[in-house]
PDB file of C-alpha atoms in Angstrom:
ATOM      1  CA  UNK A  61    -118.900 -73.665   6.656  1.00 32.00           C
ATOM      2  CA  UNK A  62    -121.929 -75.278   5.436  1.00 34.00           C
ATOM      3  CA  UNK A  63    -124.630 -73.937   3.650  1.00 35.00           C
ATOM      4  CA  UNK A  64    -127.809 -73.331   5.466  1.00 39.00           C
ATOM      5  CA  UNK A  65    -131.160 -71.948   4.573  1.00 40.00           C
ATOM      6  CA  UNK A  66    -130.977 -67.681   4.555  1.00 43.00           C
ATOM      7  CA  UNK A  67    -135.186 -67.748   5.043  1.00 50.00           C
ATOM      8  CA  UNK A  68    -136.091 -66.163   8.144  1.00 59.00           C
ATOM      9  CA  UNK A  69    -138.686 -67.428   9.935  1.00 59.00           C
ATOM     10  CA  UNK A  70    -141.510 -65.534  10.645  1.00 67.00           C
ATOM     11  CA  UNK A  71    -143.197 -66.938  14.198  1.00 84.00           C
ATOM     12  CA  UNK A  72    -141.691 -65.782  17.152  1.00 92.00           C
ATOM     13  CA  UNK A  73    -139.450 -68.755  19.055  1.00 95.00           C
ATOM     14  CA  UNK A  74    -139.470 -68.292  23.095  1.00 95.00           C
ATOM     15  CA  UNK A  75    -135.374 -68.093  24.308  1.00 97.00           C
ATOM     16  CA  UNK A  76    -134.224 -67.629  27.324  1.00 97.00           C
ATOM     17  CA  UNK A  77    -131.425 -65.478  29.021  1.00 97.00           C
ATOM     18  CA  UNK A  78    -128.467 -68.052  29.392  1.00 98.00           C
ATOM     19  CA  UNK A  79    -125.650 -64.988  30.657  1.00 97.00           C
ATOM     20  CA  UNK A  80    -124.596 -61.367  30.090  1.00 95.00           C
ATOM     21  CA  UNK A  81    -121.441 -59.982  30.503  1.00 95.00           C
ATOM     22  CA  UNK A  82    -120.060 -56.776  29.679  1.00 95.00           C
ATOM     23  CA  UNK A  83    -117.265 -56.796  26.279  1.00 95.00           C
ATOM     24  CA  UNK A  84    -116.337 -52.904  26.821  1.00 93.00           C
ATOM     25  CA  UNK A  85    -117.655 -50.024  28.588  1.00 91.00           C
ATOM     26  CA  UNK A  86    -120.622 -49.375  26.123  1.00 91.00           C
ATOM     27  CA  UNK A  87    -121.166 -53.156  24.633  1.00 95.00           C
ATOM     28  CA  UNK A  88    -122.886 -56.062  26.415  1.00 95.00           C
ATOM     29  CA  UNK A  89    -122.353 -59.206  25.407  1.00 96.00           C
ATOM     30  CA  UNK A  90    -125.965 -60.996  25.870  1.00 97.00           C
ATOM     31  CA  UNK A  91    -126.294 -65.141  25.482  1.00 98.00           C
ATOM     32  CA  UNK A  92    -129.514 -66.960  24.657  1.00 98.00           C
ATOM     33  CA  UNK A  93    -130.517 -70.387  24.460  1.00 98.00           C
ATOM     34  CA  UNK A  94    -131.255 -71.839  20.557  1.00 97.00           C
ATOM     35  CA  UNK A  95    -134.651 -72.773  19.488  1.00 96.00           C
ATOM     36  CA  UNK A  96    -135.052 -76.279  18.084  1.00 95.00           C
ATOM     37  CA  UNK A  97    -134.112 -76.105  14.051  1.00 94.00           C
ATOM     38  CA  UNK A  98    -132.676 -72.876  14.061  1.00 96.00           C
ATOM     39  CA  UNK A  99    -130.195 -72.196  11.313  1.00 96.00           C
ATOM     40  CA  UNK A 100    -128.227 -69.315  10.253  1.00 97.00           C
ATOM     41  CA  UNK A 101    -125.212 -67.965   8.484  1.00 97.00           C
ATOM     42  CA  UNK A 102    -122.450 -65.870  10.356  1.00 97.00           C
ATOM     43  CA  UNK A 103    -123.267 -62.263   9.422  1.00 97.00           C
ATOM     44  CA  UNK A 104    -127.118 -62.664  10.015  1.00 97.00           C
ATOM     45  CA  UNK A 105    -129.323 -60.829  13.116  1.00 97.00           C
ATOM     46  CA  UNK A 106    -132.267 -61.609  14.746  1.00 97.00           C
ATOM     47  CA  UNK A 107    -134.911 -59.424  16.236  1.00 97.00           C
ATOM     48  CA  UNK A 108    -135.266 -59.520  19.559  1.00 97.00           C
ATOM     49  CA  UNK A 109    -138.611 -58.669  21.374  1.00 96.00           C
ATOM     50  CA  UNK A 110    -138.986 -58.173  25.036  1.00 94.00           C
ATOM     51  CA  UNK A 111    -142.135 -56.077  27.283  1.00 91.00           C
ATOM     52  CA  UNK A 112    -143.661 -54.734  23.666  1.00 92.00           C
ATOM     53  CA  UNK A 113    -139.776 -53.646  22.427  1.00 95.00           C
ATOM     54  CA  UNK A 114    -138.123 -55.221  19.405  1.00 96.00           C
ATOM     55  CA  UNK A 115    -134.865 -54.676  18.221  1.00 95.00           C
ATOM     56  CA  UNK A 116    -132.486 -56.066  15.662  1.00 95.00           C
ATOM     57  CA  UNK A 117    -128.749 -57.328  16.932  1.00 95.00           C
ATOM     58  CA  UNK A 118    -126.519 -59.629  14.844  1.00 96.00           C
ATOM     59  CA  UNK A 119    -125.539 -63.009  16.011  1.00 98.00           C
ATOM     60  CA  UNK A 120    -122.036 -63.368  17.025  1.00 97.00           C
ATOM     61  CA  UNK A 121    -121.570 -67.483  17.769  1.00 97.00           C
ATOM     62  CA  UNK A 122    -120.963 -70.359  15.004  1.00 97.00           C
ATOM     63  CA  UNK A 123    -123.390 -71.860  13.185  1.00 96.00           C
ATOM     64  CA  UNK A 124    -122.631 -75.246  15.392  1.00 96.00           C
ATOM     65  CA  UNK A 125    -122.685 -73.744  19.034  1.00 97.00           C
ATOM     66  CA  UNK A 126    -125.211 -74.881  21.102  1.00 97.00           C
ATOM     67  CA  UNK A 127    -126.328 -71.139  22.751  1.00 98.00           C
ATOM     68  CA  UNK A 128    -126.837 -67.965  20.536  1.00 98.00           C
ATOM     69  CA  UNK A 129    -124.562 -64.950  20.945  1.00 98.00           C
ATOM     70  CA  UNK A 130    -125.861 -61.415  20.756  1.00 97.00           C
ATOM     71  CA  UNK A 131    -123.512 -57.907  20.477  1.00 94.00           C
ATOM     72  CA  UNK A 132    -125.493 -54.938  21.813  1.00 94.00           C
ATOM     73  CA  UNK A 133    -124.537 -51.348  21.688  1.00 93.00           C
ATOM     74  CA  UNK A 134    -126.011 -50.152  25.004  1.00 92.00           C
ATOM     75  CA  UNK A 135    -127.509 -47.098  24.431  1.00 90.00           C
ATOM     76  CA  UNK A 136    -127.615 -44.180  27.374  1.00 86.00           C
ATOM     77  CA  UNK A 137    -131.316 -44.012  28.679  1.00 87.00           C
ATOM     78  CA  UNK A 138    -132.274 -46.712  25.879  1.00 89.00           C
ATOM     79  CA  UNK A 139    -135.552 -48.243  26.446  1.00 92.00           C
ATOM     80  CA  UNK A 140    -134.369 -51.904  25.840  1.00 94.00           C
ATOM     81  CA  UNK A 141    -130.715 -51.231  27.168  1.00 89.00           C
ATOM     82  CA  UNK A 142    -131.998 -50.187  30.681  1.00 90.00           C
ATOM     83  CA  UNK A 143    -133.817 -53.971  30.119  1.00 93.00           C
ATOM     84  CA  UNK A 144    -130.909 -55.823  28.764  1.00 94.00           C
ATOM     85  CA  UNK A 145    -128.070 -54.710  31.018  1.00 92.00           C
ATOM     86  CA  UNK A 146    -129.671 -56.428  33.945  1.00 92.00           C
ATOM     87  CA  UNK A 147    -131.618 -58.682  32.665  1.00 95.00           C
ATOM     88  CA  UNK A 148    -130.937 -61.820  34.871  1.00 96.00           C
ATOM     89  CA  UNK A 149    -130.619 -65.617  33.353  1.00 96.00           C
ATOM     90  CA  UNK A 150    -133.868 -67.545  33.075  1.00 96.00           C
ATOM     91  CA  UNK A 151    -135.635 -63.956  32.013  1.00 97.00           C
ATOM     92  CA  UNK A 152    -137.775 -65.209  28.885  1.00 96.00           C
ATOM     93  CA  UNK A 153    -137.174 -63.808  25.308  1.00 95.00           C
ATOM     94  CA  UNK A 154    -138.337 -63.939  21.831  1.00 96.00           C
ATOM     95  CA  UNK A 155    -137.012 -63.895  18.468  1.00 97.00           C
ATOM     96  CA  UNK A 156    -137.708 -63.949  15.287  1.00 96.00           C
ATOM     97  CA  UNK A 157    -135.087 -64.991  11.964  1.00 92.00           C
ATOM     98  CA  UNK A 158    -132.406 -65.493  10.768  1.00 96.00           C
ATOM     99  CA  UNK A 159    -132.520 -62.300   9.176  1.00 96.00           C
ATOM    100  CA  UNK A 160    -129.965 -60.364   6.690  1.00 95.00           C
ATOM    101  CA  UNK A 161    -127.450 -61.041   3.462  1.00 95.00           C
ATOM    102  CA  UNK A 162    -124.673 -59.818   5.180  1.00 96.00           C
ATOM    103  CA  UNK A 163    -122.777 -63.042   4.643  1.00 97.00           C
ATOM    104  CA  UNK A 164    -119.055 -63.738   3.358  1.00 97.00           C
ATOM    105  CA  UNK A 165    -118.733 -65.184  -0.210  1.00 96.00           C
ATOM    106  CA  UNK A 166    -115.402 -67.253  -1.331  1.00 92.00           C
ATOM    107  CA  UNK A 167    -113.793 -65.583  -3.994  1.00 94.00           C
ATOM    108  CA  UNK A 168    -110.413 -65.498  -5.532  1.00 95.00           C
ATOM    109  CA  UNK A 169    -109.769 -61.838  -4.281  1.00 96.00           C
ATOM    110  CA  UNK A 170    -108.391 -60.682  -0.783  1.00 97.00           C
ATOM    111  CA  UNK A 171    -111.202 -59.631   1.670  1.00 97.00           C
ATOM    112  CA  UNK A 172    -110.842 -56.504   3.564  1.00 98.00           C
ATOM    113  CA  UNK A 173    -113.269 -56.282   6.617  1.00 98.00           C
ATOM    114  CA  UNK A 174    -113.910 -52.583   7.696  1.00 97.00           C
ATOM    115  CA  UNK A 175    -116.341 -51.965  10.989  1.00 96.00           C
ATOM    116  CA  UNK A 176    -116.866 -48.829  13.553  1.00 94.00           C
ATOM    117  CA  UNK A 177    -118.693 -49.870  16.439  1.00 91.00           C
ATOM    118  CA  UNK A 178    -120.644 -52.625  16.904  1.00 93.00           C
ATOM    119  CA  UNK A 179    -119.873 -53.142  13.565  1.00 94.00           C
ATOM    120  CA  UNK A 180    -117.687 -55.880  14.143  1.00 96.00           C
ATOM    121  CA  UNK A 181    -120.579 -58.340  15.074  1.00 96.00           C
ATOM    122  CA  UNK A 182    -120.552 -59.936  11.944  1.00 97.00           C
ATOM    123  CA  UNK A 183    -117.183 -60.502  11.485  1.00 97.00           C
ATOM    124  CA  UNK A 184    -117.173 -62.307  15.062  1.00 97.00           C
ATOM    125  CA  UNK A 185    -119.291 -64.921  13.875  1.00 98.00           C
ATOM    126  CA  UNK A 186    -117.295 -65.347  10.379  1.00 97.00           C
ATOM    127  CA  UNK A 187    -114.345 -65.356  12.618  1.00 97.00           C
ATOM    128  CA  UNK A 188    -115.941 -68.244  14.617  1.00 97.00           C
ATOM    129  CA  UNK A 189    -116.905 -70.139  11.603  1.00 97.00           C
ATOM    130  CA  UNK A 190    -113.561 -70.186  10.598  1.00 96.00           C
ATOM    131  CA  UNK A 191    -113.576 -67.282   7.537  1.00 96.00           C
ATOM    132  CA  UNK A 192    -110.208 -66.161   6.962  1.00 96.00           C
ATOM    133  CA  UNK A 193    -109.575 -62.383   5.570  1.00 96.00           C
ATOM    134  CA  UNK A 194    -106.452 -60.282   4.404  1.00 97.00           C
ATOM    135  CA  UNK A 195    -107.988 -57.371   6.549  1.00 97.00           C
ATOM    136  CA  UNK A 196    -109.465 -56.316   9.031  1.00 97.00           C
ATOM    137  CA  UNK A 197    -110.032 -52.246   9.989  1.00 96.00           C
ATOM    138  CA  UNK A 198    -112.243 -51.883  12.928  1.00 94.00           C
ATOM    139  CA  UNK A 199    -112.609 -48.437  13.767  1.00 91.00           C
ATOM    140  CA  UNK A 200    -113.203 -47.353  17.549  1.00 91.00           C
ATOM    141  CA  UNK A 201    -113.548 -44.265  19.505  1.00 87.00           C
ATOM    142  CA  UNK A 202    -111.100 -45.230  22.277  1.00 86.00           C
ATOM    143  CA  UNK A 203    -109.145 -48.151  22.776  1.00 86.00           C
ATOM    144  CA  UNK A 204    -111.158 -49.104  25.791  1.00 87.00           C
ATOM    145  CA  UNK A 205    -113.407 -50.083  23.081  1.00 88.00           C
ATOM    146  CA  UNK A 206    -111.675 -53.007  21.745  1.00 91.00           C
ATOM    147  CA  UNK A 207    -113.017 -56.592  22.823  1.00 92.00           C
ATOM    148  CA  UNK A 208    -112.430 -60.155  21.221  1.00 93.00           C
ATOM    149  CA  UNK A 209    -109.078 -59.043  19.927  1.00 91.00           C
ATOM    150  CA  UNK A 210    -107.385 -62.098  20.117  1.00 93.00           C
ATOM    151  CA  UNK A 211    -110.072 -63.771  18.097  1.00 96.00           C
ATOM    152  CA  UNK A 212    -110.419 -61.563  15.339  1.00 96.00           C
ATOM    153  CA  UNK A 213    -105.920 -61.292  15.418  1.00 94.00           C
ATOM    154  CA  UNK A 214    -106.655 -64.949  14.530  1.00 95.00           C
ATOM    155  CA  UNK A 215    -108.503 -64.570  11.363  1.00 96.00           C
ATOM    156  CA  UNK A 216    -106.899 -62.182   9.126  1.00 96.00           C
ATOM    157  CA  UNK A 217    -103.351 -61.119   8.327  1.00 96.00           C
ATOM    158  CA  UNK A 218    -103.788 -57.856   9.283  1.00 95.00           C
ATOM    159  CA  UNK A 219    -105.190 -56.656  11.995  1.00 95.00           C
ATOM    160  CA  UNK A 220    -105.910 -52.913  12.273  1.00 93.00           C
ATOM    161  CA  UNK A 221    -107.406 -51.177  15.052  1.00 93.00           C
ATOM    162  CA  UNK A 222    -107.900 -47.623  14.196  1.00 90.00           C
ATOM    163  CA  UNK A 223    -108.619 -45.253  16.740  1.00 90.00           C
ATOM    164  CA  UNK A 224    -110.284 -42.062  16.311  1.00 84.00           C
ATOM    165  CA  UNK A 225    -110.459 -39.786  19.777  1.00 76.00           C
ATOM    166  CA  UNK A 226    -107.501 -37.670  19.992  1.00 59.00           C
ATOM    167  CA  UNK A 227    -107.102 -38.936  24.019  1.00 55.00           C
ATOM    168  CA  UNK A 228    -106.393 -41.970  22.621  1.00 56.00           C
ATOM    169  CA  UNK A 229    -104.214 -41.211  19.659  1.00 53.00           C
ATOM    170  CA  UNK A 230    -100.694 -41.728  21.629  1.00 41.00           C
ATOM    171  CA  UNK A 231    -101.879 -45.251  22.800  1.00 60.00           C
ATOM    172  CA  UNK A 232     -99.139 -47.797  22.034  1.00 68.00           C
ATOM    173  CA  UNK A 233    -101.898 -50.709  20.546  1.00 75.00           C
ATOM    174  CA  UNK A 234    -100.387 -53.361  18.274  1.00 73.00           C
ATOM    175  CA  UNK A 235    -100.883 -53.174  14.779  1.00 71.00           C
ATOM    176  CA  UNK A 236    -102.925 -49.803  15.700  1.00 77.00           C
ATOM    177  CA  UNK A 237    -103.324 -46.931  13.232  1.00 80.00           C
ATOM    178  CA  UNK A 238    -104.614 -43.694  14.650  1.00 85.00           C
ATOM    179  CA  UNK A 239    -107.544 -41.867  12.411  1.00 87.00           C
ATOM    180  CA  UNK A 240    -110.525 -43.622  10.709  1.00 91.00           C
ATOM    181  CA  UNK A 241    -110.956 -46.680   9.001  1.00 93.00           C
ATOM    182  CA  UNK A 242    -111.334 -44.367   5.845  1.00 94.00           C
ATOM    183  CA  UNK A 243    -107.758 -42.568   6.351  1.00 93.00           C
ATOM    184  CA  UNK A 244    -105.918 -46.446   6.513  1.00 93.00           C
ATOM    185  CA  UNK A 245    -107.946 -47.595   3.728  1.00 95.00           C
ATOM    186  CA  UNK A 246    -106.701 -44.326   1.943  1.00 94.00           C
ATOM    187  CA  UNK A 247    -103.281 -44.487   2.692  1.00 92.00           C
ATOM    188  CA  UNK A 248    -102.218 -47.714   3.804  1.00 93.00           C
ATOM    189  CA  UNK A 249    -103.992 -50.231   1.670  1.00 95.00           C
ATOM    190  CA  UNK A 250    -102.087 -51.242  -1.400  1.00 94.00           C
ATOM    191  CA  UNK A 251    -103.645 -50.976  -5.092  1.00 93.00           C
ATOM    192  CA  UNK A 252    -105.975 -54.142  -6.268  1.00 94.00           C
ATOM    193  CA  UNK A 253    -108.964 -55.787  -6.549  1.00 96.00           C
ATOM    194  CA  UNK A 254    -110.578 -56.699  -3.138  1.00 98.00           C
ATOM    195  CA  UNK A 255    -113.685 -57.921  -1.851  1.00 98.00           C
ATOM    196  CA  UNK A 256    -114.881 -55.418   0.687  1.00 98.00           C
ATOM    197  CA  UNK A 257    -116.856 -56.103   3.825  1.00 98.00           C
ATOM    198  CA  UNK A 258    -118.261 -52.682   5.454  1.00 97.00           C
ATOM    199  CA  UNK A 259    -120.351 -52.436   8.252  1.00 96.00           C
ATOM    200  CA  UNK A 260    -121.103 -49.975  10.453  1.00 93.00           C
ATOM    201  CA  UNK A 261    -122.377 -45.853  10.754  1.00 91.00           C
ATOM    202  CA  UNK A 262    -123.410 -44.818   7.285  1.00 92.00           C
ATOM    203  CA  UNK A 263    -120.252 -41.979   7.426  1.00 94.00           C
ATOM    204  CA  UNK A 264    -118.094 -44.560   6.963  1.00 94.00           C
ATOM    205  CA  UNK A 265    -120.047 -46.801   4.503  1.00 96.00           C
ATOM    206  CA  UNK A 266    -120.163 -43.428   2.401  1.00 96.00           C
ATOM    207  CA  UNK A 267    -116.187 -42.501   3.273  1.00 96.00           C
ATOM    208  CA  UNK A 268    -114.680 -46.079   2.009  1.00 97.00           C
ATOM    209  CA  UNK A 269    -116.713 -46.721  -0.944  1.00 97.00           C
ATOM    210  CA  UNK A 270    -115.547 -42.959  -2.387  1.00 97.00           C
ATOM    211  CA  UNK A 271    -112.349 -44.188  -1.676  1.00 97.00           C
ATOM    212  CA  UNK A 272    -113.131 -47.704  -3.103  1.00 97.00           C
ATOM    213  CA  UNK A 273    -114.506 -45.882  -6.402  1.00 96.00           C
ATOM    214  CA  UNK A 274    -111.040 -44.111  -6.509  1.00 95.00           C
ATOM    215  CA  UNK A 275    -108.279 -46.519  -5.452  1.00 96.00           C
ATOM    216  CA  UNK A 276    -110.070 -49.738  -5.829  1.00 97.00           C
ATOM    217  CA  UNK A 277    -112.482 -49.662  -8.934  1.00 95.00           C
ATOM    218  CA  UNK A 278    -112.153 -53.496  -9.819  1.00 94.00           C
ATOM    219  CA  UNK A 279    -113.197 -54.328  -5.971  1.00 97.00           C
ATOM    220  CA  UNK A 280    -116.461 -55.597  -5.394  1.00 96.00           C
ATOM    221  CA  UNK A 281    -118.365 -54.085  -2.007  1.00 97.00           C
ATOM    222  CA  UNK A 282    -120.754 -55.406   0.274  1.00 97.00           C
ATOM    223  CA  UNK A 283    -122.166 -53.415   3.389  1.00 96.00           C
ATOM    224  CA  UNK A 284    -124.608 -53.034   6.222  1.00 91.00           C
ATOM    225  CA  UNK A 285    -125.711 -50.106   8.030  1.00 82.00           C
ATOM    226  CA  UNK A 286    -125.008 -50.930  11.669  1.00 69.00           C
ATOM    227  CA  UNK A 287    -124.933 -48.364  14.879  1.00 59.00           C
TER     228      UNK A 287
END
């Protein structure tokens, strides 16, 4: 992965819709076409404006691909979700960015990945780039929720889906664990010194690094808040 500049740009660029398509029942999957120049490191957002609405969703693609990627938690009676969801191609855009620090760093220690949500964004695009991790939790409600699991299987040597909704908890899903990210990072992950990835609702952010402070003191942590 090569290094790019992390400044964000400030002027809007025009984009245009390229596709949608539904990932899971509450995330749409929303592609744009790339400005001229525009550079960015996996782990980075934009913010999207559209009809006097701006909102902030993280880029999903590689660095090299020639469209931009979007992940968008579609939000029930959302003012820019009602927009996006049928939004046809050709509809015209703007963004502004790169935006964001959220951005893997080599280091000699194992990299866990945690994520509830849409929280796995980021780690779609370091995925894409080719980042490699020990560990990935991504945390769900129901296993409906899962998308791209083949992809991010590909990228780390574990792969842990952890469900939380008791409907779901008798679900056969490989490598699955059923609870929170927080209770397999508790009870699963083995003692040492890890680089740790978080990002998603701020409950979990605040679960894993009191259990990072306990188990894991010589870890180093970075997060974003992402809903």
């Amino acid at each position: 992965m090569g290094a790019v500049s992390r400044a964000a740009s400030a002027s809007p660029a025009a984009v245009e819709v390229v596709s949608r398509r539904r990932l899971a029942p509450g995330v749409l999957g929303l592609e744009i076409s790339r400005p001229p120049g525009f550079r960015f490191l996996p782990g980075q957002f934009v913010r999207l404006s559209l009809g006097g609405l701006t909102r902030s969703y993280t880029l999903t693609n590689a660095p090299g691909d020639p469209t931009l990627t979007l992940c968008i938690r579609l939000v029930a009676g959302g003012r820019m979700t009602t927009r996006l969801v049928e939004i046809p191609a050709g509809a015209r855009l703007s963004i502004t960015g790169p935006h964001g620090y959220f951005t893997f760093r080599a280091s000699p220690r194992r990299a866990v990945l945690a994520s509830t949500g849409t929280g796995v964004a980021p780690f779609l695009a370091m995925a894409r780039a080719g980042v490699r991790a020990y560990l990935l939790l991504r945390g769900v409600s129901r296993a409906g929720d899962l998308h791209d699991d083949d992809l991010l299987r590909s990228a780390v040597e574990i792969y842990a889906p952890c469900v939380s909704r008791s409907a779901d908890k008798a679900r056969s899903i490989p490598g699955g664990h059923r609870g929170r990210v927080s209770d397999y990072a508790g009870e699963r992950l083995e003692p040492g010194g890890y680089d740790f990835y978080l990002c998603g609702r701020s409950e979990m952010l605040g679960d894993m690094i009191r259990i990072i402070d306990e188990r894991f003191p010589e870890s180093l942590v970075y997060t974003e808040s992402f809903f």
